[in-house]
mmCIF file of C-alpha atoms in Angstrom:
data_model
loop_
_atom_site.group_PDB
_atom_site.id
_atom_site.type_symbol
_atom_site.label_atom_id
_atom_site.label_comp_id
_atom_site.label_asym_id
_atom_site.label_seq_id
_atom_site.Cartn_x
_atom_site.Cartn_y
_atom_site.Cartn_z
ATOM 1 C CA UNK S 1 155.145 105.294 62.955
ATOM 2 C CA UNK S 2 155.603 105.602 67.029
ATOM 3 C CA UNK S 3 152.226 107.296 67.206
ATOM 4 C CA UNK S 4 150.424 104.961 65.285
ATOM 5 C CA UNK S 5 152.140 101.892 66.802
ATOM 6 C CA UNK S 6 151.275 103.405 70.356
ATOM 7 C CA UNK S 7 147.699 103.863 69.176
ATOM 8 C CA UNK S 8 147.235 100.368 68.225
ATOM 9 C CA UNK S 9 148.790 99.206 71.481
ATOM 10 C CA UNK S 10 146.867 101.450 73.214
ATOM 11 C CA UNK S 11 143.205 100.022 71.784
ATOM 12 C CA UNK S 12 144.389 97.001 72.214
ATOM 13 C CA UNK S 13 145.242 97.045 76.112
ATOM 14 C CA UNK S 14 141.697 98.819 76.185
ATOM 15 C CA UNK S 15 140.142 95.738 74.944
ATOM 16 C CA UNK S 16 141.903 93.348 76.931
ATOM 17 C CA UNK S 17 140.975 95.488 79.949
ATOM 18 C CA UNK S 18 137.301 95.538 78.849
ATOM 19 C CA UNK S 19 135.989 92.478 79.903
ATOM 20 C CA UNK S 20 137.558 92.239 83.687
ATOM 21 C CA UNK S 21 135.969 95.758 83.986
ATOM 22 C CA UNK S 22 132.571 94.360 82.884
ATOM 23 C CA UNK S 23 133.056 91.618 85.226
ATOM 24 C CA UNK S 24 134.411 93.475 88.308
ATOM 25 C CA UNK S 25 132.590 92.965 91.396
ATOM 26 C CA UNK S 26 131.069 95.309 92.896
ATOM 27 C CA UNK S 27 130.294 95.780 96.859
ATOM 28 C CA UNK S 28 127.268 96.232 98.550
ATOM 29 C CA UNK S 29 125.858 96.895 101.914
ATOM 30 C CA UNK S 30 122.973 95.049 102.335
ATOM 31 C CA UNK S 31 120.402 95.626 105.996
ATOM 32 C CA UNK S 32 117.696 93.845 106.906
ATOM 33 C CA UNK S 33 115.815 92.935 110.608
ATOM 34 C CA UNK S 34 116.619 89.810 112.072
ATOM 35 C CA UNK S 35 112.894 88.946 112.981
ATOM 36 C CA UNK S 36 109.330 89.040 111.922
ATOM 37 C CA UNK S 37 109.100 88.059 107.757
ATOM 38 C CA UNK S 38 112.619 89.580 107.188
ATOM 39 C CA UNK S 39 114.753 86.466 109.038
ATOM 40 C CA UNK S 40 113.574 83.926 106.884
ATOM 41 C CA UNK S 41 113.685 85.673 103.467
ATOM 42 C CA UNK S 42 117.208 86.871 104.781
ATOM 43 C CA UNK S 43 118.481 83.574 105.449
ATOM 44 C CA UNK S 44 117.318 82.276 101.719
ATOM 45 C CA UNK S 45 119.122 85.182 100.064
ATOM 46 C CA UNK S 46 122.471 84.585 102.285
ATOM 47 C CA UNK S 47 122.160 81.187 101.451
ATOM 48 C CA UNK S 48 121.434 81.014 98.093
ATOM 49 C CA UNK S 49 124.238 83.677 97.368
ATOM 50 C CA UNK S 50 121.700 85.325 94.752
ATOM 51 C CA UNK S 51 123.456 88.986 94.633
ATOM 52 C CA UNK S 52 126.767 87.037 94.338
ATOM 53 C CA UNK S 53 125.259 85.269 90.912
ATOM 54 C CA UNK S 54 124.391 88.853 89.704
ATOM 55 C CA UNK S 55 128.448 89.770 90.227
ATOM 56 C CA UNK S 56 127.756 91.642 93.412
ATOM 57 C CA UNK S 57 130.284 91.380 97.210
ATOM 58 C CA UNK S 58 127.487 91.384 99.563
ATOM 59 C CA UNK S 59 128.095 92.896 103.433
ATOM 60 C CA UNK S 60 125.132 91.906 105.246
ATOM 61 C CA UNK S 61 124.709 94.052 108.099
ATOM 62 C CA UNK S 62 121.304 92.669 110.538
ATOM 63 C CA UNK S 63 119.376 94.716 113.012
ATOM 64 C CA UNK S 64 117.185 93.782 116.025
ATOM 65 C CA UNK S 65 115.339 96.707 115.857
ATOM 66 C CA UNK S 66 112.438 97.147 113.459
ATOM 67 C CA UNK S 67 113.381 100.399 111.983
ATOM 68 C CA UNK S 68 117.353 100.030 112.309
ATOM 69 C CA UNK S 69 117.924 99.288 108.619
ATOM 70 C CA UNK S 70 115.616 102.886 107.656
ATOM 71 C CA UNK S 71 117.762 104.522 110.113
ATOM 72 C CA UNK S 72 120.852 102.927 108.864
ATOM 73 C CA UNK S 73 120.509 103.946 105.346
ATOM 74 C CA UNK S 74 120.068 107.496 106.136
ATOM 75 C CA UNK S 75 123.408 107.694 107.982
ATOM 76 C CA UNK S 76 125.165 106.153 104.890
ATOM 77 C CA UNK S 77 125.689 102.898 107.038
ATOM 78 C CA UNK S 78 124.245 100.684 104.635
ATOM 79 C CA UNK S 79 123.494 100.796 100.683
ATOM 80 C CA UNK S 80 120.110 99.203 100.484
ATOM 81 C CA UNK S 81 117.533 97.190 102.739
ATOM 82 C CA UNK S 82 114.672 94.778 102.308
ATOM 83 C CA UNK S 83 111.987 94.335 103.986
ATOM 84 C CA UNK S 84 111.823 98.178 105.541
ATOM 85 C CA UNK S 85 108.955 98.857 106.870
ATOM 86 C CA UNK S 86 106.598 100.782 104.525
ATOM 87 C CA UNK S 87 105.481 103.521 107.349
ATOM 88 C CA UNK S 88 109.142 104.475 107.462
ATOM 89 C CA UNK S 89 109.694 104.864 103.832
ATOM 90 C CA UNK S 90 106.884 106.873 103.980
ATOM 91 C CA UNK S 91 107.845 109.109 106.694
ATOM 92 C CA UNK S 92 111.054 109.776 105.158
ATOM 93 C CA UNK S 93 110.098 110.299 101.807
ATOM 94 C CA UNK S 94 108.057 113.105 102.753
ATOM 95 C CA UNK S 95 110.687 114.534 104.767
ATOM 96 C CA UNK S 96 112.600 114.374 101.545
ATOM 97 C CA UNK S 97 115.193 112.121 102.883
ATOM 98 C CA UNK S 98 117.677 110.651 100.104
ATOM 99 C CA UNK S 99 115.823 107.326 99.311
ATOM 100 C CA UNK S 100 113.732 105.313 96.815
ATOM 101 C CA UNK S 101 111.688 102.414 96.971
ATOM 102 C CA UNK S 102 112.396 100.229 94.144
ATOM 103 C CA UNK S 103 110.493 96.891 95.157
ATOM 104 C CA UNK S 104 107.629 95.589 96.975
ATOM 105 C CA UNK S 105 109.076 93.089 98.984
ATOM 106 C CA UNK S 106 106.324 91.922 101.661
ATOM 107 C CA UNK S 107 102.702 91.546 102.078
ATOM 108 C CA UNK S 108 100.982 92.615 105.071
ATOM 109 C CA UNK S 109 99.560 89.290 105.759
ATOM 110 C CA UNK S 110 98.209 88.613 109.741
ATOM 111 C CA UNK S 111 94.840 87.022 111.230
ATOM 112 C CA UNK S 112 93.719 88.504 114.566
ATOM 113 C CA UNK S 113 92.906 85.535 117.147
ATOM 114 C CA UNK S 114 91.636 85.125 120.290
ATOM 115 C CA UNK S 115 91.721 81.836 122.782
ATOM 116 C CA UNK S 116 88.512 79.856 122.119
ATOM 117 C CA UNK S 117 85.835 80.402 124.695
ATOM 118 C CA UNK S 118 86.588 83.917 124.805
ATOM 119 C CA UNK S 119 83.618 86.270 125.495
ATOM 120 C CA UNK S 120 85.292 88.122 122.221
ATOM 121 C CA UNK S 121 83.300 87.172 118.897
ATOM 122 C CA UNK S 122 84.382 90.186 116.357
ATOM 123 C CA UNK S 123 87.103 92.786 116.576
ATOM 124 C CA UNK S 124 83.910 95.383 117.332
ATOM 125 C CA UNK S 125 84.679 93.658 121.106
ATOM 126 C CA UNK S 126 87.934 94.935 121.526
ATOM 127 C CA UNK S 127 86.993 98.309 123.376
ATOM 128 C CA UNK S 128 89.011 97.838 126.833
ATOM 129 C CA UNK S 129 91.412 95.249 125.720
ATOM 130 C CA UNK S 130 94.891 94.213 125.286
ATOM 131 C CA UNK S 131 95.651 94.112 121.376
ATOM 132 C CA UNK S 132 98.735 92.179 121.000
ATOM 133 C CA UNK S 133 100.604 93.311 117.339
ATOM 134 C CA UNK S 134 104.127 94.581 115.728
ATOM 135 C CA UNK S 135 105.938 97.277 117.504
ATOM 136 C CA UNK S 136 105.340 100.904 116.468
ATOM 137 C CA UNK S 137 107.230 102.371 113.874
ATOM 138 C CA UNK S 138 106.412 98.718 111.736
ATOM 139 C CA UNK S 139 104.069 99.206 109.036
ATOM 140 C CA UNK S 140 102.014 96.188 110.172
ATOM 141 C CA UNK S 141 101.716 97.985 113.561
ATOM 142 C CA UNK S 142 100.303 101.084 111.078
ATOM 143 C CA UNK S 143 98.351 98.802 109.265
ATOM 144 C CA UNK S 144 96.204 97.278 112.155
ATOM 145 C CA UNK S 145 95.642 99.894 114.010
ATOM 146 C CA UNK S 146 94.250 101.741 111.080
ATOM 147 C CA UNK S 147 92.080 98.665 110.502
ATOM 148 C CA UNK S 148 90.411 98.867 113.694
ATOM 149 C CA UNK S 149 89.579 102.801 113.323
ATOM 150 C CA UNK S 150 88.389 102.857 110.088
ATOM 151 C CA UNK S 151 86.334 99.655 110.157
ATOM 152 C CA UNK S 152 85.499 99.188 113.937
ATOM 153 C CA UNK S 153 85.884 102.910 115.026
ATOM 154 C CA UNK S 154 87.958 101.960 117.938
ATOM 155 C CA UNK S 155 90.742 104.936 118.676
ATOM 156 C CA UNK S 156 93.899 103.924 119.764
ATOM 157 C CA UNK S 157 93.306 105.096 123.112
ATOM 158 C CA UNK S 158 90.207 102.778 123.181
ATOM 159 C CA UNK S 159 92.890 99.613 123.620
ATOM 160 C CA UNK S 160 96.070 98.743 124.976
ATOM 161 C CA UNK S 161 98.290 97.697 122.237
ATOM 162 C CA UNK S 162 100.940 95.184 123.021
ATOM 163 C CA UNK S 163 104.240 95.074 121.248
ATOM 164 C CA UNK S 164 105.947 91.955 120.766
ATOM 165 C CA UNK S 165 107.438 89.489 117.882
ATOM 166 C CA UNK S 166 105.654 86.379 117.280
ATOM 167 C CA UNK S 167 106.474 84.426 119.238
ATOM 168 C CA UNK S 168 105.979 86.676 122.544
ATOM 169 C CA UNK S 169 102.693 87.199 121.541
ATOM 170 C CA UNK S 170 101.546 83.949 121.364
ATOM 171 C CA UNK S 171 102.964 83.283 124.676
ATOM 172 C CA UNK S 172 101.242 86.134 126.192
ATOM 173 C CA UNK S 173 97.463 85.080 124.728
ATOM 174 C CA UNK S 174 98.086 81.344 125.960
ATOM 175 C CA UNK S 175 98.586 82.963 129.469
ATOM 176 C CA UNK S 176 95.772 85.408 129.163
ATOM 177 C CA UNK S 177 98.270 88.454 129.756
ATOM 178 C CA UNK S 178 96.827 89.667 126.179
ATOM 179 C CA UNK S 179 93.125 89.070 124.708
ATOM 180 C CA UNK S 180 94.167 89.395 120.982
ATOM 181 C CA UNK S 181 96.805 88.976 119.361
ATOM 182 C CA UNK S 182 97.548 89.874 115.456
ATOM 183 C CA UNK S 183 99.755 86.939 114.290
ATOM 184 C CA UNK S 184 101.230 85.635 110.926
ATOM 185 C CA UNK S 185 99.821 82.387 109.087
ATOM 186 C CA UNK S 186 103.549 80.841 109.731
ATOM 187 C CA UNK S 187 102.816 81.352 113.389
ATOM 188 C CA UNK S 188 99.317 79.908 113.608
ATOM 189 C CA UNK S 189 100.413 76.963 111.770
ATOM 190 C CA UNK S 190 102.963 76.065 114.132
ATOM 191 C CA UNK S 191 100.436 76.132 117.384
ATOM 192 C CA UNK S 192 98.969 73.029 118.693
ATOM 193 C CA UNK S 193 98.751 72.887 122.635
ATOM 194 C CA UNK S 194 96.540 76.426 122.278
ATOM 195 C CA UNK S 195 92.889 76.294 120.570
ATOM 196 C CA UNK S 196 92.681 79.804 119.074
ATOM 197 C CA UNK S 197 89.686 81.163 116.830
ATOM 198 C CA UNK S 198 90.075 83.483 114.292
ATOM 199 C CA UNK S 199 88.437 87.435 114.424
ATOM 200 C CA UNK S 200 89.382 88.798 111.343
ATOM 201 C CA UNK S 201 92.071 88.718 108.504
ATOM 202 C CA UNK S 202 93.859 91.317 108.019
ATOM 203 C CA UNK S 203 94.197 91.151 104.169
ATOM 204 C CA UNK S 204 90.627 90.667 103.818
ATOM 205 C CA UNK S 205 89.886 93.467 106.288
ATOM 206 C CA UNK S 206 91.805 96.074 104.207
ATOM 207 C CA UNK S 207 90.147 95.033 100.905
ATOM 208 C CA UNK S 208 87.030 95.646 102.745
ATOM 209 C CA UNK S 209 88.487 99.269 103.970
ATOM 210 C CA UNK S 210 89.589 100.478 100.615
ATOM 211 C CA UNK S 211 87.277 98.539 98.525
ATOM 212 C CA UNK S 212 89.904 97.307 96.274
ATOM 213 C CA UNK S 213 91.386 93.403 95.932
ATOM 214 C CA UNK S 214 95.006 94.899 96.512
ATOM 215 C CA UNK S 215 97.027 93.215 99.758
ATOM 216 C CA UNK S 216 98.204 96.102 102.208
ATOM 217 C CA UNK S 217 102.554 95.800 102.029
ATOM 218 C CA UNK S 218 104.077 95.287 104.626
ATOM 219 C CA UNK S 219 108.157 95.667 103.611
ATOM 220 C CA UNK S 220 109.628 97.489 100.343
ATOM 221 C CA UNK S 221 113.354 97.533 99.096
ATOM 222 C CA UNK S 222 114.953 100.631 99.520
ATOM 223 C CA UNK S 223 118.247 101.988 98.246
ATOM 224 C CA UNK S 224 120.091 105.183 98.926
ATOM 225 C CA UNK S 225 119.919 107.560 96.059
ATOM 226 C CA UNK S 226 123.702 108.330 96.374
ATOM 227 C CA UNK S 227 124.548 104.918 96.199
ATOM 228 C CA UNK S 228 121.666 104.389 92.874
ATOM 229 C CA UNK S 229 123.059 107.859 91.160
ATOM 230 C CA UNK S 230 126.775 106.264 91.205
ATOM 231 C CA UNK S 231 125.966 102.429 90.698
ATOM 232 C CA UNK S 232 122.435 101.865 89.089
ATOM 233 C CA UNK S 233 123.367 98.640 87.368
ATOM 234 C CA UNK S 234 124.528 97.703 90.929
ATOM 235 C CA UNK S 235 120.626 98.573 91.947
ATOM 236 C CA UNK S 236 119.416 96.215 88.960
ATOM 237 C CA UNK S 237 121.101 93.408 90.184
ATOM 238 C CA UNK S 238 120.267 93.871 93.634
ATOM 239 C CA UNK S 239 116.344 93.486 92.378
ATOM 240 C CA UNK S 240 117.221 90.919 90.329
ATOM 241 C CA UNK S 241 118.529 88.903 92.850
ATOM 242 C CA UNK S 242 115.531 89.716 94.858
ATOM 243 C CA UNK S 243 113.333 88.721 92.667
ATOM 244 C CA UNK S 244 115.390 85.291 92.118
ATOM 245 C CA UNK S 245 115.381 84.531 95.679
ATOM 246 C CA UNK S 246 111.606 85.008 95.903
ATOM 247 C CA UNK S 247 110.845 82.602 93.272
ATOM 248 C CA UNK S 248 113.256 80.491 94.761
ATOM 249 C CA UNK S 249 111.648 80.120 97.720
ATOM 250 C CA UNK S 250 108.126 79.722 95.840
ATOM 251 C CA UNK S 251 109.578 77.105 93.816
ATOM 252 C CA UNK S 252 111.884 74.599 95.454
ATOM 253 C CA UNK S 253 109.550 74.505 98.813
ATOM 254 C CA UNK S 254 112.003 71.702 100.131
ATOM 255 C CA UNK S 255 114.963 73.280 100.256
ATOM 256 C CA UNK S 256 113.848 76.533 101.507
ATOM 257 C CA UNK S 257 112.924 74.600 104.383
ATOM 258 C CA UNK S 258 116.215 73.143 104.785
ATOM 259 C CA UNK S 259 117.840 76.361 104.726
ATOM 260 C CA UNK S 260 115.434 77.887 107.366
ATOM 261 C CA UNK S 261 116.398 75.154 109.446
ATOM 262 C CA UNK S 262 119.777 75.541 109.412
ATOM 263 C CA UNK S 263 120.383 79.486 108.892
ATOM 264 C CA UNK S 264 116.819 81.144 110.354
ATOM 265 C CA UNK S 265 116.993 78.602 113.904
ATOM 266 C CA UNK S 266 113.445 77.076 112.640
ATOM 267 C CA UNK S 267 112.634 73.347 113.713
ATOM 268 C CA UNK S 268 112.025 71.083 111.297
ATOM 269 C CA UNK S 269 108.176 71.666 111.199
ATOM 270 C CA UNK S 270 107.758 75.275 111.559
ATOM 271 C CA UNK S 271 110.520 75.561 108.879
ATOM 272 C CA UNK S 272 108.399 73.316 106.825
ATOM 273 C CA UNK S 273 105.065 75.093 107.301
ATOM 274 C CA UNK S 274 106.718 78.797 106.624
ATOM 275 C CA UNK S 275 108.549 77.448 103.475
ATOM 276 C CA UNK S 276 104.905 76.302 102.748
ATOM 277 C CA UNK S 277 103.132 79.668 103.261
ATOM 278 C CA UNK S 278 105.857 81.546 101.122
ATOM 279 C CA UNK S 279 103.757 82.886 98.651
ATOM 280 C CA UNK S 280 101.410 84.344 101.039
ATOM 281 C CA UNK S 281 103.771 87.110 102.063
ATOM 282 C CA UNK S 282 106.834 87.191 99.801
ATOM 283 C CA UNK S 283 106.667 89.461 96.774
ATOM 284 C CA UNK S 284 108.793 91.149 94.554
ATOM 285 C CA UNK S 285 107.591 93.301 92.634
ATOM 286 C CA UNK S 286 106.869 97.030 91.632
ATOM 287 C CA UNK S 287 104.196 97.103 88.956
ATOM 288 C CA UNK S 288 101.510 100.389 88.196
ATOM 289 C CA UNK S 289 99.147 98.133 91.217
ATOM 290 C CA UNK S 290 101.709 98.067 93.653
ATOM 291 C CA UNK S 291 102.808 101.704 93.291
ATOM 292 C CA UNK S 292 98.835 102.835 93.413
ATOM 293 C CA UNK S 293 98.413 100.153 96.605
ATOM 294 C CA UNK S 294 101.527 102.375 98.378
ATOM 295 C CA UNK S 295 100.012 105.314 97.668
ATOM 296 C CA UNK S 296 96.474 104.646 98.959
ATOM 297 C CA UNK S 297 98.192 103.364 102.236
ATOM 298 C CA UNK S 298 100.345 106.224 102.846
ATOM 299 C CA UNK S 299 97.160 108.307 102.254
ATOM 300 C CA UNK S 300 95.344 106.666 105.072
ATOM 301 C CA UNK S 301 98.616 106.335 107.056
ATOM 302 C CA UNK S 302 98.516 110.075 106.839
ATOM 303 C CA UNK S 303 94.358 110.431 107.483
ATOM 304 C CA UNK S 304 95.319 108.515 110.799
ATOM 305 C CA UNK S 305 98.115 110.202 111.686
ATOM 306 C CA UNK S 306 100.867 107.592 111.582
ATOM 307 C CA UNK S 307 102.316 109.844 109.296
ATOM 308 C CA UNK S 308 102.413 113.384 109.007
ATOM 309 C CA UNK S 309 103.338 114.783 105.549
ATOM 310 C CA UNK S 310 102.627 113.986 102.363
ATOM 311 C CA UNK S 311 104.409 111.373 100.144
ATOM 312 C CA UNK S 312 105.642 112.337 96.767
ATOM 313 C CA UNK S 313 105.310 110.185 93.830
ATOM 314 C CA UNK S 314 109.307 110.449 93.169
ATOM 315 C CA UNK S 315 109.808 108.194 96.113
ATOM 316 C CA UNK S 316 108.752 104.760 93.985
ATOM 317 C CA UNK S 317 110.860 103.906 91.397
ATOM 318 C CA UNK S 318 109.977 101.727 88.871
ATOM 319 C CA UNK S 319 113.049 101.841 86.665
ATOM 320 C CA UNK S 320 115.613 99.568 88.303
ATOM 321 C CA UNK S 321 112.590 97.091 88.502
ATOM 322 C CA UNK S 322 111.656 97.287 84.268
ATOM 323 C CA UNK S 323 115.246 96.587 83.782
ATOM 324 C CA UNK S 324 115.529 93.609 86.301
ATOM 325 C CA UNK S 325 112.344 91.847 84.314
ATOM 326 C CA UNK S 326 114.245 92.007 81.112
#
């Protein structure tokens, strides 16, 4: 009679414990870059408290530096990242470091300019010149310099590349310290005291390289493998909330704006015009087209040398994304 009693009392506890189990939240480390297409996209997910509707404790831990959230998830510092850089998923994967992409997160979007009047009419002119673009190590830094080899044949000792976020750019072309610059829609929109003319997109430049209608990708998601093996419904609705907070921002333009204003240090009308271009370089997604998009640009990544070993297919991970769209 004890045993059975205990039995019953036992089950019972069990299911009473059940549901606050199911519910528990769970912590997460989340990096991302405090500049460039990560801020605002960052600020919208803070904001919006998307992982904290999926029943995740987010830590958001920013970097200044480019590559800091890559580097941070290989010394356990952080559980996952948006936004990474693509060149440094790359670069790791074939080094068989302990990661996997499991979104698409950003679209290589840029137009290269120059001031108008400039002698410079195509980007065949820019032998000799000051190319002003992303910092190496960022994919979009990969991505344009690849661009000019493969369609202009210009080396990259046939330039001086520039580093520099946006806005440093732009000053430097308005003072003629640069004579190009590659800069984001967000950015152009917001000029007005500079008359700039346009040499080349950078979307439409890479169709024309690989012959395909596929954007080049600028920023994946990226998770730890440790942390995936021992949480994977953690990873689901760390996508998922990605994925909300992208068609968020597609969706309610207005607010977006509001919160770019007030969390991302945006004025009222270049908050406005990048809540605007949204859609033109926030994705999330990892469908059969963006896998076979990240593998043709880590093969010419490789052909160019901005990487240096091959990436295997185990690096993209699909699965965490299937589960999010159901």
């Amino acid at each position: 009679m004890f045993v059975r009693k205990l039995a019953v009392l036992l089950a019972l506890a069990a299911a009473t414990l059940a549901p606050a189990a199911a519910n528990a939240q769970e912590k997460i480390k989340v990096g991302y870059w405090t500049s460039g297409f990560s801020v605002g996209f960052g600020a919208v997910l803070e904001v919006g408290k998307f992982l904290e509707a999926q029943g995740l404790v987010p830590e958001y831990i920013k970097f200044s530096d480019v590559n800091g959230p890559t580097k941070a998830l290989m010394t356990n510092s952080i559980d996952v990242a948006f936004g990474a850089p693509a060149t440094g998923a790359f670069t790791l994967g074939g080094e068989g470091a302990p990661l996997e992409v499991v979104l698409v997160t950003q679209i290589a979007e840029a137009t290269f300019v120059t001031k108008e009047g400039s002698p410079i009419t195509s980007l065949s002119d820019l032998k000799g010149k000051k190319v002003g673009m992303s910092p190496a190590g960022s994919a979009m830094y990969a991505i344009t310099t690849a661009l000019l080899e493969k369609n202009q044949g210009l080396k990259r000792t046939d330039y001086t590349a520039v580093p520099g976020n946006e806005g440093r750019l732009l000053q430097f072309l308005a003072q003629g310290d640069i004579d190009v610059a590659a800069l984001r829609a967000v950015t152009l929109a917001s000029v007005t005291d500079t008359k700039l003319k346009s040499l080349g997109n950078v979307v439409e430049q890479w169709q024309t390289m690989t012959g395909t209608k596929a954007p080049p990708i600028l920023g994946v998601a990226i998770v730890h493998k440790a942390f995936a093996r021992q949480s994977p419904q953690a990873v689901v609705k760390y996508v998922k909330a990605i994925m909300a907070a992208t068609k968020f921002g597609s969706k309610e333009t207005e607010k977006a704006s509001d919160i770019l204003r007030s969390s991302a240090n945006l004025d009222a009308k270049d908050a406005t015009a990048y809540a605007r271009l949204w859609d033109q370089f926030y994705v999330a997604s990892l469908e059969p087209a963006d896998i076979a998009t990240l593998k043709t640009m880590a093969e010419v990544f490789r052909a160019a040398g901005t990487i240096e070993t091959a990436v295997p297919d185990s690096l993209f991970v699909p699965t965490y994304y299937e589960q999010a769209k159901k």
